[in-house]
Structures are given as structure tokens and as C-alpha cells.
Coordinates of C-alpha atoms in Angstrom, one line a residue:
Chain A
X1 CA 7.4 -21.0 -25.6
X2 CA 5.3 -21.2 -22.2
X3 CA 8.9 -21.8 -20.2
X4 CA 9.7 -18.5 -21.5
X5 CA 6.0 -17.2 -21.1
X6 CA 6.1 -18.1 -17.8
X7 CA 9.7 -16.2 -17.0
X8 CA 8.6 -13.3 -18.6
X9 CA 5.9 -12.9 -16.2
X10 CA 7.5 -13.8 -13.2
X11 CA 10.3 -10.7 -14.2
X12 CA 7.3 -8.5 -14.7
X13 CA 5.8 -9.4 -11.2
X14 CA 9.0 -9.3 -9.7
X15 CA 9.9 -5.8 -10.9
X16 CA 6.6 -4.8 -10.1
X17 CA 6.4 -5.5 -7.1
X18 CA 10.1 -4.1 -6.6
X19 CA 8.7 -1.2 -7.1
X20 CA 6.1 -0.9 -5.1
X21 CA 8.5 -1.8 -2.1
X22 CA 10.4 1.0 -3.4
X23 CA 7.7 3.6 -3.0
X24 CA 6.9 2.4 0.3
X25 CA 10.9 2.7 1.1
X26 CA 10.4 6.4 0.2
X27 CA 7.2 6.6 2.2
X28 CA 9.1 5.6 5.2
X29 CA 12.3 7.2 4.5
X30 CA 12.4 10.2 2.9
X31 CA 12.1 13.5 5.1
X32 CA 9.1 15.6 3.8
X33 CA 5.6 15.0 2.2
X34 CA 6.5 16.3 -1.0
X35 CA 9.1 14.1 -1.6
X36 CA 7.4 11.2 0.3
X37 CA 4.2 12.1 -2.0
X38 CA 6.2 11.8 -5.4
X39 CA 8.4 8.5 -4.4
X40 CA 4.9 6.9 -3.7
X41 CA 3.2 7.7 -6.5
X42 CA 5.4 7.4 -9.5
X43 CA 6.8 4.4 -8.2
X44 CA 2.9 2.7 -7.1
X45 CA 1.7 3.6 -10.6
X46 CA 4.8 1.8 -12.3
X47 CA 4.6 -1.2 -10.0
X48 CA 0.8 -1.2 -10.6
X49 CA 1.8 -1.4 -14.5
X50 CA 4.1 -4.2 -14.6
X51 CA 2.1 -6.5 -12.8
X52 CA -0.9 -5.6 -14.2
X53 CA 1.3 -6.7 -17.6
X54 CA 2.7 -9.7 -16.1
X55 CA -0.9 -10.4 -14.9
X56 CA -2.0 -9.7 -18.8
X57 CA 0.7 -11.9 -20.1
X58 CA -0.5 -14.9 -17.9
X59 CA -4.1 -15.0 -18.6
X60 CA -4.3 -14.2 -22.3
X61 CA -8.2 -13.1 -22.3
X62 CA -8.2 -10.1 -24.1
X63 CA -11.0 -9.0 -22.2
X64 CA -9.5 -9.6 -19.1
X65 CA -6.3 -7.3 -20.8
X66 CA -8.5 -5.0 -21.7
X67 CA -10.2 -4.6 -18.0
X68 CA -6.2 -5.0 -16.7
X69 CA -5.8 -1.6 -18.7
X70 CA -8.9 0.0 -17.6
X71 CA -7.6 -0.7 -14.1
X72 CA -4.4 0.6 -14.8
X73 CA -5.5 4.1 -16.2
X74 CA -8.2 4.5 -13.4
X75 CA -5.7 3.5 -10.3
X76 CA -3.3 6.5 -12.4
X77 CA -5.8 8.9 -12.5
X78 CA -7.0 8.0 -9.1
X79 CA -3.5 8.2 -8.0
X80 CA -2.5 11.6 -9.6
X81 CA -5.3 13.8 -8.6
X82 CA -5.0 12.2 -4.6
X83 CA -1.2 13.3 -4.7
X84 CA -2.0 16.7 -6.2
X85 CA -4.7 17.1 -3.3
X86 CA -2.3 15.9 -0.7
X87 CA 0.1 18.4 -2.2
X88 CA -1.7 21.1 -2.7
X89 CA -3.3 21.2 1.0
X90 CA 0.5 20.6 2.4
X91 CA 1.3 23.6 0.2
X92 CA -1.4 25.5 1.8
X93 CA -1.0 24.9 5.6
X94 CA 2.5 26.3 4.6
X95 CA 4.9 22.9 4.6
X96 CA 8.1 24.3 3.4
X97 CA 10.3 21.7 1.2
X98 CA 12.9 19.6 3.1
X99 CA 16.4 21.9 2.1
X100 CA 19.6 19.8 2.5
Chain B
X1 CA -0.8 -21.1 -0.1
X2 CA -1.8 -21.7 3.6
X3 CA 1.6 -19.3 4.6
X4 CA -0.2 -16.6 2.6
X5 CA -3.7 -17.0 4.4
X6 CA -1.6 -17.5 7.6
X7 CA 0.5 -13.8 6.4
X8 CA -2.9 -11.7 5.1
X9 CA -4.6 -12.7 8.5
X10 CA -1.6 -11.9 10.7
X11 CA -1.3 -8.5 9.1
X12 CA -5.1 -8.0 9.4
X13 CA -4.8 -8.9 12.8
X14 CA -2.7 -6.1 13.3
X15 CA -3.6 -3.2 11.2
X16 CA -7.5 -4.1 13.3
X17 CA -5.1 -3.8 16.3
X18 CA -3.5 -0.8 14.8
X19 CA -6.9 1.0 14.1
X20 CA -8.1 0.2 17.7
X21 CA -5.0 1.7 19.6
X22 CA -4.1 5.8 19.5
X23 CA -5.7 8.4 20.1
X24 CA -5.7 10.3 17.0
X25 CA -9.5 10.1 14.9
X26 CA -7.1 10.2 11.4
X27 CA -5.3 7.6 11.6
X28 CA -8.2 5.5 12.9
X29 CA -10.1 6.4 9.4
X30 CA -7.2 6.0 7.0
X31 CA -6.0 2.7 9.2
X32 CA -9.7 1.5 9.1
X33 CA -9.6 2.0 5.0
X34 CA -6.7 -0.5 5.0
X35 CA -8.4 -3.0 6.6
X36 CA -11.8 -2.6 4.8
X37 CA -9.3 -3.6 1.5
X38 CA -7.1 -6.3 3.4
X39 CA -10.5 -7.9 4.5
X40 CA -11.3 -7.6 0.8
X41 CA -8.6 -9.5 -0.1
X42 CA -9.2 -12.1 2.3
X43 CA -13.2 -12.4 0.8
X44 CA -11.5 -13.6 -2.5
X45 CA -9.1 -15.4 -0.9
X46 CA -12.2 -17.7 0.7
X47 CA -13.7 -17.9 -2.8
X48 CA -16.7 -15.3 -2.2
X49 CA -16.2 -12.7 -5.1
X50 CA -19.7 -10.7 -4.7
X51 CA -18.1 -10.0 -0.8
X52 CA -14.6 -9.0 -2.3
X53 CA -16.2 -6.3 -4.5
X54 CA -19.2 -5.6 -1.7
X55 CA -16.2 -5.1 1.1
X56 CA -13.6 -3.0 -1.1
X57 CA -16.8 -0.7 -2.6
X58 CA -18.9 -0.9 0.3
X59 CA -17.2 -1.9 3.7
X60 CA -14.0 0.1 3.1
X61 CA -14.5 3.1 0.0
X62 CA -18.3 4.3 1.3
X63 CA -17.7 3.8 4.5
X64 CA -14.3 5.4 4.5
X65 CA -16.0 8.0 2.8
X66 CA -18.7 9.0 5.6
X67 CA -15.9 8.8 7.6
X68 CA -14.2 11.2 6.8
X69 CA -17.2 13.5 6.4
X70 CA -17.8 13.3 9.8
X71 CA -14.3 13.7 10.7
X72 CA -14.4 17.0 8.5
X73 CA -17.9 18.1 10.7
X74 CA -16.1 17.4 13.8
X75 CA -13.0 19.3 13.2
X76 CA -14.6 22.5 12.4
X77 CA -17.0 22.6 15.2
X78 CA -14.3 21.4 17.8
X79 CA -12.2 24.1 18.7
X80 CA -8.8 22.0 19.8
X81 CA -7.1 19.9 18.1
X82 CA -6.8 17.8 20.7
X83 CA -8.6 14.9 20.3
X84 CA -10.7 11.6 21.4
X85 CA -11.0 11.4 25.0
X86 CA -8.9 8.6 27.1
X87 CA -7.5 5.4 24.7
X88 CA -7.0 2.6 27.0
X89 CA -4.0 0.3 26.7
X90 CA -5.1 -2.4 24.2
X91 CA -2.9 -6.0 25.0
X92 CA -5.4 -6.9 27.6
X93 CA -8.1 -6.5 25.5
X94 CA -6.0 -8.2 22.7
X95 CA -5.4 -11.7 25.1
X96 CA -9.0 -11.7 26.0
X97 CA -9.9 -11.5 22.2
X98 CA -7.3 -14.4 21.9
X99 CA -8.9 -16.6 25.0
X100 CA -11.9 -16.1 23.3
X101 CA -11.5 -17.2 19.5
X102 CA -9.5 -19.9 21.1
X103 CA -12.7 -20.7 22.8
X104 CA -15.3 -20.3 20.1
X105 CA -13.2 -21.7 17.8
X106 CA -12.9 -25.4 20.1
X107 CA -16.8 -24.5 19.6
X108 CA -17.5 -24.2 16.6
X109 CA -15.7 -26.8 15.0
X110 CA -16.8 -29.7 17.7
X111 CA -20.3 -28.8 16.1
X112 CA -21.5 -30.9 13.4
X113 CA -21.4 -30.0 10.3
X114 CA -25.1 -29.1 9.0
X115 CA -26.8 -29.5 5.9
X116 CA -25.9 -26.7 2.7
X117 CA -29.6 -25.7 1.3
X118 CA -29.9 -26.8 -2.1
X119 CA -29.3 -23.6 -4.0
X120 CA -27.3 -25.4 -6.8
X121 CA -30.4 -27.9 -7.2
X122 CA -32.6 -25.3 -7.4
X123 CA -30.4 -22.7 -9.2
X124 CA -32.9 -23.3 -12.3
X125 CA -36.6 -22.2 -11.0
X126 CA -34.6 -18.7 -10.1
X127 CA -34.3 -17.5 -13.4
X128 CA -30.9 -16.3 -13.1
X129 CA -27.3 -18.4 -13.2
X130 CA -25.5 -16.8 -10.5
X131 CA -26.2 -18.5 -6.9
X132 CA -25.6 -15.7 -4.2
X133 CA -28.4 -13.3 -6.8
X134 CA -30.9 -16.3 -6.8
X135 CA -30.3 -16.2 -3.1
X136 CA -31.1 -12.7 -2.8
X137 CA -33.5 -11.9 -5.0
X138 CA -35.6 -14.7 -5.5
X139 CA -35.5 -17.7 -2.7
X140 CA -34.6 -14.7 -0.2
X141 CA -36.4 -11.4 -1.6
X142 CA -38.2 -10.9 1.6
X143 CA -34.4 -10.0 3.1
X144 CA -33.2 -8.1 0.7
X145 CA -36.9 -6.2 0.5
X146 CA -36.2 -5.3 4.3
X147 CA -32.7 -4.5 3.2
X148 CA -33.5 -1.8 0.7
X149 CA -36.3 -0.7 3.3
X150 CA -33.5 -0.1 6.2
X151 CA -31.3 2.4 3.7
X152 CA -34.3 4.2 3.1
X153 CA -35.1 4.4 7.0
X154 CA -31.4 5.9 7.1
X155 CA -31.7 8.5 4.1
X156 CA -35.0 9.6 5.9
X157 CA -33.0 9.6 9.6
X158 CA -30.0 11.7 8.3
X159 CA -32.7 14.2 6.8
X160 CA -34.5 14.1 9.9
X161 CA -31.3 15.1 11.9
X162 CA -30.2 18.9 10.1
X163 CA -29.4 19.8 7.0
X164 CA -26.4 19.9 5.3
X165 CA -23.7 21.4 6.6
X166 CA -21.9 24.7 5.4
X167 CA -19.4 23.1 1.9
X168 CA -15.5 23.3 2.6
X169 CA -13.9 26.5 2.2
X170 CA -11.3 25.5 -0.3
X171 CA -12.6 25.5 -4.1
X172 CA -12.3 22.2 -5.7
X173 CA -9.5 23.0 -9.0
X174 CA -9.0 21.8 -12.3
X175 CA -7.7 18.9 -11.8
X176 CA -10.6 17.4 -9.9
X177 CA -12.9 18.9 -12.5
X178 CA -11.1 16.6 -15.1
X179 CA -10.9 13.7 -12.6
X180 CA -14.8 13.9 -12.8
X181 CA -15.1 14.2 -16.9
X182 CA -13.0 11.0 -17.1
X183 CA -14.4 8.9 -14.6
X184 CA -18.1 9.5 -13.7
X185 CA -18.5 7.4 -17.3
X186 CA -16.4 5.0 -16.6
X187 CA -18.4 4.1 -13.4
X188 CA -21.4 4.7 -14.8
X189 CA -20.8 2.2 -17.6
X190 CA -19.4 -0.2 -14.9
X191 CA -22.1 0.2 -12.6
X192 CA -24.3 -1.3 -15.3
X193 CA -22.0 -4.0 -16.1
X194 CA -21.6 -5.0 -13.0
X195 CA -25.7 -4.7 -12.1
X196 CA -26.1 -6.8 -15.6
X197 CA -23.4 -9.2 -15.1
X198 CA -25.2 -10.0 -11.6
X199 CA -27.6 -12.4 -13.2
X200 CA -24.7 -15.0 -14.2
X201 CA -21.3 -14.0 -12.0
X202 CA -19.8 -11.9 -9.3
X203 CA -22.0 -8.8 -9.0
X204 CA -25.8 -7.2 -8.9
X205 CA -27.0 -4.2 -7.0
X206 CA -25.2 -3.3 -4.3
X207 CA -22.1 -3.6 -6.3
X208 CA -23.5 -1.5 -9.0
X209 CA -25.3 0.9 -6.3
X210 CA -21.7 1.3 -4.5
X211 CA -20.0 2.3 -7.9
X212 CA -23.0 5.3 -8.6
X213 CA -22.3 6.2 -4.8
X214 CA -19.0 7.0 -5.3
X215 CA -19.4 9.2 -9.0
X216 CA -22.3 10.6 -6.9
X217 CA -20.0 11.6 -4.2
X218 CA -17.4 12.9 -6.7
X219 CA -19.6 15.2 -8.1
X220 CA -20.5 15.9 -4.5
X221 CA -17.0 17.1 -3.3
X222 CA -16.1 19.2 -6.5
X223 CA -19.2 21.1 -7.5
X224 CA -20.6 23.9 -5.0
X225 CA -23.3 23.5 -4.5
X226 CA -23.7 19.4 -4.6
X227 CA -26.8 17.5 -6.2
X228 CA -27.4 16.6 -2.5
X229 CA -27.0 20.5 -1.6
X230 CA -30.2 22.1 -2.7
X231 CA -33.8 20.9 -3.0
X232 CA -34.5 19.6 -6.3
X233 CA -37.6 17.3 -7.6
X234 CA -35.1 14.1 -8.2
X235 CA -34.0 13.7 -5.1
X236 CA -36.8 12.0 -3.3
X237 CA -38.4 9.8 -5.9
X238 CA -34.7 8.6 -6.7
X239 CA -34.6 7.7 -3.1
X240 CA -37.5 5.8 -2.9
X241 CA -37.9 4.2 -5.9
X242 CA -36.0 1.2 -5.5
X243 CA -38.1 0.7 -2.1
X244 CA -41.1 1.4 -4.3
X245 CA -40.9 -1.3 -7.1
X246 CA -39.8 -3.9 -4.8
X247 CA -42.5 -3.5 -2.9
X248 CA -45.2 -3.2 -5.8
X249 CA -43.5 -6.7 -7.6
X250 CA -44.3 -8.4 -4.4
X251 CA -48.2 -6.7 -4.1
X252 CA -48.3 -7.4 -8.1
X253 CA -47.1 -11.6 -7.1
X254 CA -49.0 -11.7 -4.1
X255 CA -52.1 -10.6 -6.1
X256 CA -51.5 -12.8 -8.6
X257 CA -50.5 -16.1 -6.6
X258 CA -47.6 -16.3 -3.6
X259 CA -45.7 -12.9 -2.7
X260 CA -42.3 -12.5 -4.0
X261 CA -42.9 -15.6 -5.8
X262 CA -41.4 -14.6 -9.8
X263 CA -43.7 -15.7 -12.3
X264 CA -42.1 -18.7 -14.3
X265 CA -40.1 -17.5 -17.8
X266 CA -40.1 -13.8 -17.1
X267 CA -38.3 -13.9 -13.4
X268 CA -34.9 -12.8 -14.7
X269 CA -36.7 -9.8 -16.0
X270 CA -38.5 -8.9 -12.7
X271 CA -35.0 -9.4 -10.5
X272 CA -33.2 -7.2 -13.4
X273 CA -35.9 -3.9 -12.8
X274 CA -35.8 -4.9 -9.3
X275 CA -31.8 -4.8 -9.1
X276 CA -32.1 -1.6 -11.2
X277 CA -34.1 0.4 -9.4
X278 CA -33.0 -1.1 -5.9
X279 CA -28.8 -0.1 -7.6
X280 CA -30.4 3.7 -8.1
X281 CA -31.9 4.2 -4.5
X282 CA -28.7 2.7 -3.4
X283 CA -26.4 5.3 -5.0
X284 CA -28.7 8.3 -4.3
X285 CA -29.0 7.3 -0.4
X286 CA -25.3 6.7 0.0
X287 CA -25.1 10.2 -1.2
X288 CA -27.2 11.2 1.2
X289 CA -25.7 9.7 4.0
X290 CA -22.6 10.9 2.7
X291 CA -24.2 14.7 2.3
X292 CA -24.8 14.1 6.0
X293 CA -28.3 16.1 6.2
X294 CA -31.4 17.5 4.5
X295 CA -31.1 20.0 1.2
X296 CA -31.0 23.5 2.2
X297 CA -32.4 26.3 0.3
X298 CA -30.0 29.1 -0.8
X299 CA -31.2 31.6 0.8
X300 CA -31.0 30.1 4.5
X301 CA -27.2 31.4 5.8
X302 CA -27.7 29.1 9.0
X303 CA -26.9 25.6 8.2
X304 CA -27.9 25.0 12.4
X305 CA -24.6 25.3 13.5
X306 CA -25.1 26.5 17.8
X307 CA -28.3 27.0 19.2
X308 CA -31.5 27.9 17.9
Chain C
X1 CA -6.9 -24.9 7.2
X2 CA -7.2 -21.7 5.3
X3 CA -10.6 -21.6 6.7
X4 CA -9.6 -22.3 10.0
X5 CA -7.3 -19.5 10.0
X6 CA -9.8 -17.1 9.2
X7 CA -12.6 -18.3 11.5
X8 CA -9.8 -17.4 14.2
X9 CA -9.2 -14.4 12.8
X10 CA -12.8 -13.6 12.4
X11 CA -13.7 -14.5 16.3
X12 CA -10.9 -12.7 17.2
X13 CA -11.7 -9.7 15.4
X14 CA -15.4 -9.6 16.6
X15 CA -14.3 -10.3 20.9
X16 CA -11.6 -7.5 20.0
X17 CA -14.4 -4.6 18.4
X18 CA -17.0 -5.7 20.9
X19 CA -15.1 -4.6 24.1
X20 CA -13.2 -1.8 22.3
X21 CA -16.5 -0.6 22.0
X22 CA -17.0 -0.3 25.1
X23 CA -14.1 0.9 26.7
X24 CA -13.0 3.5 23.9
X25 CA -15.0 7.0 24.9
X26 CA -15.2 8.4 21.8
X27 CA -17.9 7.9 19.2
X28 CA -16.1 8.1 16.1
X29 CA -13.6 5.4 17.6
X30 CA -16.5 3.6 19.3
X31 CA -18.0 3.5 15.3
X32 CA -15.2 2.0 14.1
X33 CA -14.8 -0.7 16.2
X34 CA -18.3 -1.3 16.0
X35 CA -17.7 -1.8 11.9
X36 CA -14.7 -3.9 12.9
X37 CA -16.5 -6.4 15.6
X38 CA -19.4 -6.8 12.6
X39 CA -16.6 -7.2 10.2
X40 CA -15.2 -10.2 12.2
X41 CA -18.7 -11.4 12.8
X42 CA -18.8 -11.8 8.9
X43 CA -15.4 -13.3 8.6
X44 CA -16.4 -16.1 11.1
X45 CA -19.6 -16.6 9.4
X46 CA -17.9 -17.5 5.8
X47 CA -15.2 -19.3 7.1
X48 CA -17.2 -21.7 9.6
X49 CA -18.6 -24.1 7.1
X50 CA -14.9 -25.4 6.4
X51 CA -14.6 -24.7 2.7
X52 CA -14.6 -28.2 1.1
X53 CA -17.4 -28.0 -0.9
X54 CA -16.9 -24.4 -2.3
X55 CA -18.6 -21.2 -0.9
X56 CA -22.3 -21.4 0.5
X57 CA -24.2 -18.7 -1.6
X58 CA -26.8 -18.6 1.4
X59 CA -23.9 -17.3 3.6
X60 CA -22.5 -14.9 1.2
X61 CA -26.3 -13.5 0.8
X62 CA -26.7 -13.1 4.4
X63 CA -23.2 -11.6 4.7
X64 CA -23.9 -9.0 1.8
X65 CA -26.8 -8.0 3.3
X66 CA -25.3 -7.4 6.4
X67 CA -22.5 -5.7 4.8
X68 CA -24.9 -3.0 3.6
X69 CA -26.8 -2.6 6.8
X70 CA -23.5 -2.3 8.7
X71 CA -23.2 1.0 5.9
X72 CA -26.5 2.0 6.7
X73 CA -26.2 1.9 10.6
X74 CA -22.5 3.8 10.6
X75 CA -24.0 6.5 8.1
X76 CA -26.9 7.6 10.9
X77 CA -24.5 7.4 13.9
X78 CA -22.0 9.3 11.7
X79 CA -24.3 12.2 11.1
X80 CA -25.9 12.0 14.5
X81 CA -22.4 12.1 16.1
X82 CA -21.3 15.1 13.7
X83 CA -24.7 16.9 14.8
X84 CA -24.1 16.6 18.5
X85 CA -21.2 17.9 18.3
X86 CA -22.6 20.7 15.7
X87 CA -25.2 21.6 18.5
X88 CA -22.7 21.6 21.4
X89 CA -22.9 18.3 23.4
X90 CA -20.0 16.0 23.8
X91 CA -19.2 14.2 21.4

């Protein structure tokens, strides 16, 4: 049972922090800030998520699952509202969209 | 585990390098951000939690903070974007830096290793379980009395200076107005836990007075006018009043028998008002220095931009 | 040797602020390297005592402290840097 504990969070952390290599691939790569803006924050808030899950899985406190979760929701909200700033002050100083 | 220490402190190494080199103010602020949380990271790594969360709330969020304040002042007064005078080039600095820790480091460790004080023996006649609180606030209170007395000295020295300047001309929108409703609770509650959880792990009132700072500033950047904005009667006895029971606990024990010195059975209770009101002056003069000046009236138009 | 590491780091870190301080002209860079050298200041003060014996609560007092103070001291020069410049002088 703890063999497969023990692979079921190592998939989660793995993912996750897939993910978050992902988003910083599209921070890097992709060719305008809205774009940029959306790869890193849908794919940080997903990577956050799974290893904040694995991270649940492998300490088993349900306080400390519960405070995992707390984190969780405040990094998304955190998160959102910072790329709908970032966006909306791009938007202003009149950054046009990246057209193919 | 030594591959990841050696890793974290490479990468520190070079994002302090990073922040150092350029010209542009910007990326100095947002680089100096990521090192406040990589050196963060390395506080927990050495096993010193209270630091971790003091660093990441403190040394990189508030600080990041009034950094960028001040990069929003300077921006609208300077008229070119052009920025930040000449940036010398940064490797010669960087081998002298590494001659030197070389150096200090062959010094440091050919000293002998002294003596730890006994906190752990004495952990008991504190009153509280935690080591690094019984350090501060009871076999150290003189310290962290000063401490609390220098943030004051700064909330009266960035009044003394101007007042606040002129808010930012974009409103703040919804989204930031729901932002706040979900939040400012959250850190609330936390700032308590963490001010109560001080007495017997990781935490106490700098923590606790970091978390209030940051709903306080917030509140600061979405509602026009601020709390810090306009004269109002809470401002200055919130300021002062952690400065203010610190001080009378230690006239109170120095009347009674030795200064600072907690009177046996109740000590926990004086640390915890102590902590409390020292977390509230805290918050309130990080939002001050944040703020960046002394409340304004409404009716005054001039905030003291030019000459007088 | 995870201590050792770090007390490098945090020598270097303090040499490297100190004479960025002095050779950078501008005060909001000047600030930040300031926080940086203090920052290193700290690191080597934690990670001197070697580590075997678990974390000395004195040093993380002193550290905290200075933590806070290091705050303090960047808010003033912040504001008095942002007022210069408000009033016209170089900044």
C-alpha cells in the first residue's frame, strides 16, 4: 500500500512540476504577453495543484491538507487577478495580439 | 541533498548577479523579488523557519512592495524613460567578491568554535516553548524593544519627509475589489495564527505584522482614497501603540523588580499583548512606509510635487 | 557542508553588495544592493556555526531583527529618494 502511496506521489510531483516547466517554456517562447501571460498562469496554477496533492498524499495530516488547500486557492487567486492586471495595463498601453 | 544546496546557492548566486548588472530600475525590482524568495528557500533549507517566513513576507513581499512604490514616484516625476545613470561592468567586482569569501571563509572556519548560550536549558523560565520567541521577547526584550522603537523612528521620518503623493491615475476594477473581499480575512485570520502560534513554533510578530502589512497595502492600492491617504484619528495611536506597551511592561517590571524581567506564571501572557500590539504597529507602519508620506487633507490639490 | 556552501555564498553575496554600492550611481540600485550585501551578511551569520547541533535560536533572533531593520532603513531611503527626485534634485 505505501509502494503504491509512494508512486502515486512521485507521478503527482512529476506532473507537477512538468507543468511548471511548461509554463516557463511558454514564458520564454511564445511571441506576445498575452499569450506568454496565459501559458504561465494556467499551467503555474496546475503545477501548483498537483504537487500541492502529491505533497497532501505524502504527509497525511489533515491539517497540513487542509493549509495545502488554503495555499492552493490563495496562490490561484493571487495568480489570476496579477495576470488580469498585467493584461489589462498591456491592453492599455495599446499591445496589439501577436497575428500569425 | 548537498547537490541541491550546492544548485539553490549557485542560482542565488546568479539571479544576486543578475539584479546587480543592467541598467534598467524594473528588472532590478522584480529580479530582487526572486532572490528575497530564493533566499527564503535557502532559510528553511538551514533549518531556520521563523527566517523562511520573515524573508518571503518581509525581505522579499514588503520590501518588493516599497519598491515598487518608489519606482512608480520616480517614473512620473522623471521625464525620460531613460534610466539609472552609468552600470559598470560587474565580473571584476564578481572575482573580488570571490577572493574575498574565499578569504573569509579560510577565516572563519580556522576559528574555534564557541560556546551556544543555553537557550534550550533555559527555554522553561521564558514562559513560552518556542526558542527563537523566548530569545526575543524575553532573554532579549531590550533588542526587540529598540527594534519596534526604530520602525516607529521610520513611520515618523517618512511623515517628516512630504505627504503622500498624488494616487495612480488608473481606477482599481472589479476584480481587485473581489481579490480584497476574499483575502483581507484570510490574512487577518492568519496573522493571528501565526502571532499565536509564535509562543510554541515557527512564527510571532513580525510574521503576523508582515501578513496585516500586506491586506493593509491591498486595501491601499484598490481604494481611492487609502486608509493611509487622509488624516484619520487611528492612524497615530495604531502606530505607536506597540512602541507604547512595550515600553510601559518594562516601566511596570522595572517598578516592580528588574526591567523586562516577566513576572513568573503570567510571562506568556505579557509576551502575547506585547507580540500583539508590537504585530499592529508593525502592519500600520509598513503601510506607512509603503504610503510613502504624511496624510493629506482633501482639500489640499498640491501633494508638493516642484517647488514651493 | 551544506553550511559551508552557504557561508560562501553568504560572504560572497555581502563583498558583492558592498562595492556594488559603491560603484552603482543610482539610488534605487544603490538600495538594492545595499538589501543584498545585508542579506549576505545574514546568510553568513546562520550558516557559520556549522549546523551540527541544529539552528542557534540566538542567531536567528539577531537575524530577524535585523531583517526588520534592513525593512525599516530601505522604506526611509525609498521615500527620501522618491522625494528628491519629486522636488527636482538628482536622484
Amino acid at each position: 500500500m505505501t509502494e503504491l502511496l509512494d508512486a502515486a506521489v512521485l507521478l503527482l510531483a512529476v506532473t507537477g512540476a512538468i507543468f511548471f516547466l511548461g509554463g516557463s517554456l511558454g514564458l520564454l517562447r511564445f511571441p506576445d504577453v498575452y499569450t506568454r501571460l496565459h501559458a504561465l498562469t494556467k499551467a503555474d496554477n496546475v503545477g501548483l495543484g498537483l504537487l500541492a496533492l502529491g505533497a497532501a498524499l505524502h504527509l497525511g495530516d489533515p491539517w497540513l491538507i487542509g493549509r495545502l488547500a488554503l495555499l492552493w486557492i490563495l496562490v490561484m487567486a493571487a495568480g489570476t487577478v496579477s495576470c488580469h492586471l498585467l493584461a489589462r495595463e498591456a491592453h492599455r498601453e495599446g499591445r496589439t495580439s501577436w497575428r500569425r | 541533498m548537498v547537490v541541491l544546496d550546492a544548485l539553490l546557492a549557485l542560482v542565488l548566486a546568479g539571479v544576486a548577479v543578475a539584479t546587480l548588472n543592467g541598467l534598467r530600475r524594473f528588472r532590478a525590482v522584480v529580479l530582487f523579488v526572486v532572490f528575497g524568495l530564493l533566499l527564503a528557500l535557502i532559510w528553511a533549507r538551514l533549518g531556520a523557519v521563523d527566517l523562511a517566513l520573515a524573508e518571503a513576507a518581509i525581505g522579499a513581499g514588503v520590501t518588493g512592495a516599497l519598491l515598487m512604490a518608489a519606482l512608480d514616484r520616480l517614473r512620473r516625476t522623471e521625464s525620460s524613460r531613460a534610466v539609472a545613470g552609468s552600470a559598470p561592468s560587474l565580473w571584476p567586482v564578481v572575482l573580488v567578491a570571490l577572493a574575498a569569501a574565499t578569504v573569509g571563509m579560510v577565516a572563519v572556519l580556522s576559528l574555534e568554535p564557541a560556546g551556544r548560550p543555553p537557550v534550550a536549558f533555559h527555554l522553561g523560565a521564558s514562559g513560552v516553548d518556542h526558542p527563537v520567541t523566548a530569545v526575543l521577547l524575553a532573554f532579549r526584550a531590550w533588542d526587540t524593544l529598540l527594534e519596534v522603537a526604530v520602525l516607529v523612528a521610520a513611520g515618523v521620518a517618512v511623515r517628516a519627509v512630504g505627504v503622500v503623493p498624488s494616487p495612480p491615475s488608473t481606477e482599481a476594477g472589479p476584480l481587485q475589489a473581489g481579490l480584497l473581499r476574499l483575502v483581507v480575512p484570510v490574512l487577518v485570520v492568519l496573522a493571528v495564527y501565526l502571532l499565536w502560534r509564535g509562543s510554541h513554533a515557527p512564527g510571532g510578530a513580525f510574521q503576523a505584522g508582515a501578513l496585516l502589512a500586506a491586506a493593509g497595502v491591498l486595501v491601499q492600492l484598490t481604494r481611492v482614497p487609502g486608509p493611509m491617504d487622509r488624516p484619520a484619528l487611528w492612524q497615530r495611536p495604531a502606530e505607536t501603540i506597540g512602541l507604547a506597551v512595550f515600553t510601559a511592561a518594562a516601566l511596570i517590571t522595572a517598578a516592580l523588580d528588574v526591567p523586562l524581567a516577566w513576572p513568573e506564571g503570567w510571562s506568556k501572557l505579557w509576551i502575547l499583548t506585547i507580540e500583539a500590539g508590537a504585530a499592529i504597529s508593525i502592519a500600520v507602519l509598513l503601510m506607512r512606509l509603503f504610503a510613502g508620506g504624511a496624510p493629506v487633507a482633501a482639500a489640499t490639490s498640491d501633494p508638493g510635487k516642484g517647488r514651493s | 557542508m551544506t553550511a559551508a556552501i552557504f557561508l560562501f555564498l553568504g560572504l560572497f553575496l555581502a563583498v558583492l553588495g558592498g562595492l556594488t554600492t559603491f560603484l552603482r550611481s543610482d539610488g534605487l540600485h544603490r538600495i538594492i544592493s545595499l538589501n543584498i550585501a545585508g542579506s549576505g551578511v545574514f546568510l553568513a551569520l546562520m550558516a557559520a556555526p556549522g549546523g551540527e547541533e541544529g539552528v542557534d535560536p540566538v542567531a536567528q533572533a539577531l537575524v530577524l531583527t535585523g531583517i526588520v531593520v534592513a525593512v525599516a532603513i530601505s522604506g526611509v531611503a525609498l521615500v527620501l529618494l522618491a522625494r528628491l527626485a519629486e522636488l527636482g534634485g538628482r536622484s
